[in-house]
mmCIF file of C-alpha atoms and ligand atoms in Angstrom:
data_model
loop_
_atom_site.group_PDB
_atom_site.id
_atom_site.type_symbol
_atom_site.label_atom_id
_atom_site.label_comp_id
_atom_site.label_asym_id
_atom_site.label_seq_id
_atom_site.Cartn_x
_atom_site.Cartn_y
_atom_site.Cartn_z
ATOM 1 C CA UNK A 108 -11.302 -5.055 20.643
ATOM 2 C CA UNK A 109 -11.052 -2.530 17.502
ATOM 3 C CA UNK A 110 -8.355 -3.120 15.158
ATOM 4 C CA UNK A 111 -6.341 -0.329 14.657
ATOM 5 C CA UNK A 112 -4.369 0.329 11.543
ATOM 6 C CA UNK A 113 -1.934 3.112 10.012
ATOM 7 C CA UNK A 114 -1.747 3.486 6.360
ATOM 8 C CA UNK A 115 1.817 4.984 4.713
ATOM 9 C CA UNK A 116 1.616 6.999 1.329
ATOM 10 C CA UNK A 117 3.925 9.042 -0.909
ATOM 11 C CA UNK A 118 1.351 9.695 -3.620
ATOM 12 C CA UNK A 119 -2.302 10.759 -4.942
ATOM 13 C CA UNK A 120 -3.621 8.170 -2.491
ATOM 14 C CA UNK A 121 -6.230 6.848 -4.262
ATOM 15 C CA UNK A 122 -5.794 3.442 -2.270
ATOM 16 C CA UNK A 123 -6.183 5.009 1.281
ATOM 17 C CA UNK A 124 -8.841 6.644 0.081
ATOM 18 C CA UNK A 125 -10.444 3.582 -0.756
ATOM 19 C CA UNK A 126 -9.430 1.638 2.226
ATOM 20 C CA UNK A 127 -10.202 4.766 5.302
ATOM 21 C CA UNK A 128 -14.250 4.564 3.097
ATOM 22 C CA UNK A 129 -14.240 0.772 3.098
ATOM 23 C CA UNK A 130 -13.950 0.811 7.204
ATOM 24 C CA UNK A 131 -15.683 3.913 7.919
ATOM 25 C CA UNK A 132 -18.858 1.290 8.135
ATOM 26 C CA UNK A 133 -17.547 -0.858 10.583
ATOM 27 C CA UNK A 134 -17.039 -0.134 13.951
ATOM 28 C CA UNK A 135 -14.179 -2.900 14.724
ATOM 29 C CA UNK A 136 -11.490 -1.387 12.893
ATOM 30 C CA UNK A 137 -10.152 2.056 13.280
ATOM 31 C CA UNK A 138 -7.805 3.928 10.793
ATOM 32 C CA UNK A 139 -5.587 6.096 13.605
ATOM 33 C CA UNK A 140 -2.993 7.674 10.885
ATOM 34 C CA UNK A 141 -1.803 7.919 7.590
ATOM 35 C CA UNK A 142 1.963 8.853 7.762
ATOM 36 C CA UNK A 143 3.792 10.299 4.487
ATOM 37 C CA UNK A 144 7.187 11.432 3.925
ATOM 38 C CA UNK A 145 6.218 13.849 0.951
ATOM 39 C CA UNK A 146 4.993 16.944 2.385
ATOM 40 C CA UNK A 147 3.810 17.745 -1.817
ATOM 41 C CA UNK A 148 1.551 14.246 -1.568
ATOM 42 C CA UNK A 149 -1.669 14.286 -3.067
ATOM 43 C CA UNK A 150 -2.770 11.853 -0.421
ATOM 44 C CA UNK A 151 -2.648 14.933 2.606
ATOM 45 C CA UNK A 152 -5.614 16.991 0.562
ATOM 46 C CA UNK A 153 -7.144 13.937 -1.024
ATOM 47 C CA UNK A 154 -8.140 12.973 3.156
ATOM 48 C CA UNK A 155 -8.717 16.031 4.608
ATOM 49 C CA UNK A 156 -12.284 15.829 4.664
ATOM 50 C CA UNK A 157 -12.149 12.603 6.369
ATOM 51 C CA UNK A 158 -10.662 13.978 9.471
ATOM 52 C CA UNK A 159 -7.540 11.340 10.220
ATOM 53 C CA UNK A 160 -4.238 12.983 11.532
ATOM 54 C CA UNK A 161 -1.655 12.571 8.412
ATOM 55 C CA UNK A 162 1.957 12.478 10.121
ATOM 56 C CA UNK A 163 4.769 13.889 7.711
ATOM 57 C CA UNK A 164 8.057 12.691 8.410
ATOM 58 C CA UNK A 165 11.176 12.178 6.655
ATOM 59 C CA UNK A 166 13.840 9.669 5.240
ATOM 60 C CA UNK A 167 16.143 10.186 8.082
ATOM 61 C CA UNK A 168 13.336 9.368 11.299
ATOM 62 C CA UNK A 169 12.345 6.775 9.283
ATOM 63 C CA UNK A 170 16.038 5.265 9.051
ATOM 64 C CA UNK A 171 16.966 5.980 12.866
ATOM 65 C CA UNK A 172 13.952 4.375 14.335
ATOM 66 C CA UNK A 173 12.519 7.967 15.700
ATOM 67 C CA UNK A 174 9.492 6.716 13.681
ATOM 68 C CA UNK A 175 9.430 3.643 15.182
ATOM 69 C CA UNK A 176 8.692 4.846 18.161
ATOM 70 C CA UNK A 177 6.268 7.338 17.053
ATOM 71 C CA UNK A 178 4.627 4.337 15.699
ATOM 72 C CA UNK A 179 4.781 2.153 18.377
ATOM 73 C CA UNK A 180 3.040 4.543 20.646
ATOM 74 C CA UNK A 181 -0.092 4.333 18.303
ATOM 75 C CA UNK A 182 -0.368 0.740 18.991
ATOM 76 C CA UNK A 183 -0.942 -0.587 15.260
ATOM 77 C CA UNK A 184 -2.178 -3.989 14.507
ATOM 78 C CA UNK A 185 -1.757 -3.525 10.911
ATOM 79 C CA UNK A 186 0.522 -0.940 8.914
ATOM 80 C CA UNK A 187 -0.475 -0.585 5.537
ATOM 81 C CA UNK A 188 1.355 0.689 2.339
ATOM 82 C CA UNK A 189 -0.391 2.204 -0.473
ATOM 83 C CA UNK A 190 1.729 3.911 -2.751
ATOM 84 C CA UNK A 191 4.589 3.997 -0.102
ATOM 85 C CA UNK A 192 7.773 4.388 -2.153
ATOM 86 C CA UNK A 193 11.022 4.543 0.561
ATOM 87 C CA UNK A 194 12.333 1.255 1.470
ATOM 88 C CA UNK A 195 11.550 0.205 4.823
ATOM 89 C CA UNK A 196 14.830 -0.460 6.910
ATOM 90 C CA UNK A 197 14.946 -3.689 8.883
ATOM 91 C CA UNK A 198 15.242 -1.771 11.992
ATOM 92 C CA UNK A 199 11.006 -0.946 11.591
ATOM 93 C CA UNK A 200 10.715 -4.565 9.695
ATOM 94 C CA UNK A 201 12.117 -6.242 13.377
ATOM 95 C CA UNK A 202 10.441 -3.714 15.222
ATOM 96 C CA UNK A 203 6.406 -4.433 13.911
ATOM 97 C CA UNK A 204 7.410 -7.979 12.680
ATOM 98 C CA UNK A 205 4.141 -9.415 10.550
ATOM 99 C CA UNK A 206 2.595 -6.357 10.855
ATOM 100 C CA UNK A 207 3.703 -4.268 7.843
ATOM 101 C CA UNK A 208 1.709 -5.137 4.030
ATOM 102 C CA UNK A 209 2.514 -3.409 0.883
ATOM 103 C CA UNK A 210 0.415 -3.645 -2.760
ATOM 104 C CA UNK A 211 2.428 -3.847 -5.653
ATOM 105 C CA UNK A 212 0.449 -3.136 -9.148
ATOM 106 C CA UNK A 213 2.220 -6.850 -10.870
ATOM 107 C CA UNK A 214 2.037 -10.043 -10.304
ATOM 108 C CA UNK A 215 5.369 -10.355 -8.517
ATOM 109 C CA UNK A 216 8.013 -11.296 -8.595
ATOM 110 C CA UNK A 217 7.687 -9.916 -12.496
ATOM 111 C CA UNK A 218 8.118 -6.343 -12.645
ATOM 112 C CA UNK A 219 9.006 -5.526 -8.814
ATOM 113 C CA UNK A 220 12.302 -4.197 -6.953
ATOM 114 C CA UNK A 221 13.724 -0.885 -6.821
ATOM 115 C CA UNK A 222 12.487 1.895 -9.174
ATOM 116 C CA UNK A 223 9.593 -0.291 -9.866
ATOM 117 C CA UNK A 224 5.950 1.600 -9.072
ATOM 118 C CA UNK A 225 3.613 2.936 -10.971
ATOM 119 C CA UNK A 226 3.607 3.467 -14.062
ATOM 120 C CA UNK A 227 6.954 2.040 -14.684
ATOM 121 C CA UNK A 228 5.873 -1.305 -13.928
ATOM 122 C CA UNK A 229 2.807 -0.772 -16.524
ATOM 123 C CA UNK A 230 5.704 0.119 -18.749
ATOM 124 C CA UNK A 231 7.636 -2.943 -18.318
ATOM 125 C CA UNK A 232 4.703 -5.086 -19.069
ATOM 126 C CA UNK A 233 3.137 -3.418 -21.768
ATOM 127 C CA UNK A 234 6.615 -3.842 -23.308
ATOM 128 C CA UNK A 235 7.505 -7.246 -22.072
ATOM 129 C CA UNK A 236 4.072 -7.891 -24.096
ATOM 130 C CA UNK A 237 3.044 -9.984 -21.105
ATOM 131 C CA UNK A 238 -1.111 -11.007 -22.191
ATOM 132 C CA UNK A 239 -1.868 -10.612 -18.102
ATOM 133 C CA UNK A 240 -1.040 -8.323 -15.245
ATOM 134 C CA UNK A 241 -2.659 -7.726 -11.820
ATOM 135 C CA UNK A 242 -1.614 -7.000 -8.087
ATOM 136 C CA UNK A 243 0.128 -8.442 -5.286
ATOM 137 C CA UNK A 244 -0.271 -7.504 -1.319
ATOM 138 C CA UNK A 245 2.404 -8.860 0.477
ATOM 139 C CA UNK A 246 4.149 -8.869 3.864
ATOM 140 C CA UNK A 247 7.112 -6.285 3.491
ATOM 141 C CA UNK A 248 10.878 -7.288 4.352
ATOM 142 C CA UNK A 249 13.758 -5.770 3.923
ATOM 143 C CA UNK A 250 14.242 -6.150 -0.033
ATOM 144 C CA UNK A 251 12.046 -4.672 -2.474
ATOM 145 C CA UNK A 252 9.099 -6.930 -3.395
ATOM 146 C CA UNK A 253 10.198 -9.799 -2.065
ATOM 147 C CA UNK A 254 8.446 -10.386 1.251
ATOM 148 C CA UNK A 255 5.846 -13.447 1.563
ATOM 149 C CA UNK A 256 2.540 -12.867 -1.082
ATOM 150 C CA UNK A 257 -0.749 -13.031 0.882
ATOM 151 C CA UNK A 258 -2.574 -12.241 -2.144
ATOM 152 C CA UNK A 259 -2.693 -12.522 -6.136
ATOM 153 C CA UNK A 260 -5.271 -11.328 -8.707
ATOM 154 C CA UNK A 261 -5.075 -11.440 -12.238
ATOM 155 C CA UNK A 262 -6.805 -8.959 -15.053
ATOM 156 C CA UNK A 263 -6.288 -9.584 -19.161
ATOM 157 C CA UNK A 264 -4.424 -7.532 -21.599
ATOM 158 C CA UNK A 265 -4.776 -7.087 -25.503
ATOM 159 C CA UNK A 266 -2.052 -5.650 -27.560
ATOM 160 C CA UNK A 267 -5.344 -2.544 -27.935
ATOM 161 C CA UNK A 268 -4.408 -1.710 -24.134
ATOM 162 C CA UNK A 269 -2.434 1.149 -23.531
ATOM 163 C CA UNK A 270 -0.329 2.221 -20.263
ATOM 164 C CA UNK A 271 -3.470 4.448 -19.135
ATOM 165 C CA UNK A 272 -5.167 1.095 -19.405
ATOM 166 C CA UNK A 273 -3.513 -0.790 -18.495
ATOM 167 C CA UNK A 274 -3.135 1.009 -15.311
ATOM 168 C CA UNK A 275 -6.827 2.023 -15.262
ATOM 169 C CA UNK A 276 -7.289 -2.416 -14.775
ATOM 170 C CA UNK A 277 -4.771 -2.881 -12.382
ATOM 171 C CA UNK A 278 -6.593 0.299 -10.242
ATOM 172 C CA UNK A 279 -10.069 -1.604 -10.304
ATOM 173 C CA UNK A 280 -8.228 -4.540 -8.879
ATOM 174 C CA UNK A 281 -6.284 -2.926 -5.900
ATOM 175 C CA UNK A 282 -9.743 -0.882 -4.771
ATOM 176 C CA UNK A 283 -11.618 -4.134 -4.624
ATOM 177 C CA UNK A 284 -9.163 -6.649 -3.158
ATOM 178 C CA UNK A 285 -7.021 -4.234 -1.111
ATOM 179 C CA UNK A 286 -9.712 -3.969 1.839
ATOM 180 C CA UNK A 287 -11.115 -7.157 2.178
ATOM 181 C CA UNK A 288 -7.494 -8.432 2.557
ATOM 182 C CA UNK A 289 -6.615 -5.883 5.259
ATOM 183 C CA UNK A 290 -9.796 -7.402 6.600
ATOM 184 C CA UNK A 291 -8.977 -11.302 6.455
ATOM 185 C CA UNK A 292 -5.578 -10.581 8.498
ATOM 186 C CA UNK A 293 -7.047 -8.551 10.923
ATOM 187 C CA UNK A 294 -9.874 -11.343 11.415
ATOM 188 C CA UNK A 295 -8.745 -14.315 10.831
HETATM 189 C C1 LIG B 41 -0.773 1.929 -6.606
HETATM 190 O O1 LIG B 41 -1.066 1.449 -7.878
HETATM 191 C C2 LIG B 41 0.172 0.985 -5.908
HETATM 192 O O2 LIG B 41 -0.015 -0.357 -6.243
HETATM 193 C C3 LIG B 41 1.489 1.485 -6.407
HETATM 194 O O3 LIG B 41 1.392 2.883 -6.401
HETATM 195 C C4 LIG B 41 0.033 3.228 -6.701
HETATM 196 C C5 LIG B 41 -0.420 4.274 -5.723
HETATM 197 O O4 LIG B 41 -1.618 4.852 -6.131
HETATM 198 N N1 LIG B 41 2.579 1.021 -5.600
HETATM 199 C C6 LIG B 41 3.775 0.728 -6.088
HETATM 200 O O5 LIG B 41 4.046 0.863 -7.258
HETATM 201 C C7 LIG B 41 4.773 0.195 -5.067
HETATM 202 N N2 LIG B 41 5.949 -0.303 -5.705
HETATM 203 P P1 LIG B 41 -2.451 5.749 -5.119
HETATM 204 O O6 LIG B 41 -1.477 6.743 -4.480
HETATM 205 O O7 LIG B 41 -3.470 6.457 -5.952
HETATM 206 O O8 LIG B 41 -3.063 4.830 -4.105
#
């Protein structure tokens, strides 16, 4: 049976990108959507070559479960953020239980929660002077960053690094690691 899964994105979406190329070569797994609530995205032109449907919706069908059911009727076994920045509600947390990952750009639980993406979480480790970062894909529940970690990986930092570097590190890590992970829980 081919896996199908449904990426979410607010940004330049670099990362579904990465992840639509990474299963364009194999034939068991099918990317059906990417869904974004910011009609301004980078993401929407970034993919339009590739030829998936992007869905853009808003805050309010994603907080009274219209979107839910929009979902639901696409029959994900995976939904996948990258870059996604609203909270999810726990009405869409209940309603695809296990099914919903997120990548944060830290090695949570430092530098996650709300207000926390990009490069403000560069920010608050380049000034916490941590000497390592990395990223963290984990199931999403109803708080910010907190949900169960699936997966950790750790890059380096000198005091030489700078945010762009920093950042530039942390990238490298999420493009390698994000789809092979999307592929160990979809074949276990
Ligand atoms: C990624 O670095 C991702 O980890 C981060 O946003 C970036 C999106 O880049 N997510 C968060 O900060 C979530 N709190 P992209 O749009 O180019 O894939």
């Amino acid at each position: 049976m081919v896996k199908r899964i449904i990426l979410f994105a607010s940004g330049s979406g670099t990362n579904v990108e990465n992840i639509i190329k990474y299963f364009k070569r194999n034939p068991r797994v099918e990317v059906v959507n990417v869904f974004t609530n910011n009609p301004k995205a980078g993401v929407i032109g970034l993919i339009r070559p590739m030829k998936i449907p992007v869905n853009v919706f808003d805050k309010a069908q994603l907080n009274n479960g219209l979107l839910n059911h929009e979902i639901a009727l696409l029959k994900p076994d995976l939904i996948v953020l990258a870059g996604f920045l609203l909270k999810i509600p726990l009405g869409f947390i209940t309603a695809f239980s296990n099914k919903i990952i997120n990548i944060h750009p830290s090695l949570l639980p430092k530098h996650g929660g709300k207000g926390m993406y990009g490069d403000r979480v560069h920010q608050s480790v380049k000034y916490a002077g941590d000497k390592e970062t990395g990223i963290s894909i984990h199931f999403v529940n109803e708080h910010y960053d907190k949900g169960s970690i699936i997966f950790q990986a750790k890059t380096k930092i000198g005091e030489e690094d700078n945010i762009q570097h920093i950042a530039n590190k942390v990238q490298q890590l999420e493009y390698k690691h994000y789809p092979e992970v999307i592929e160990n829980l979809l074949f276990p």
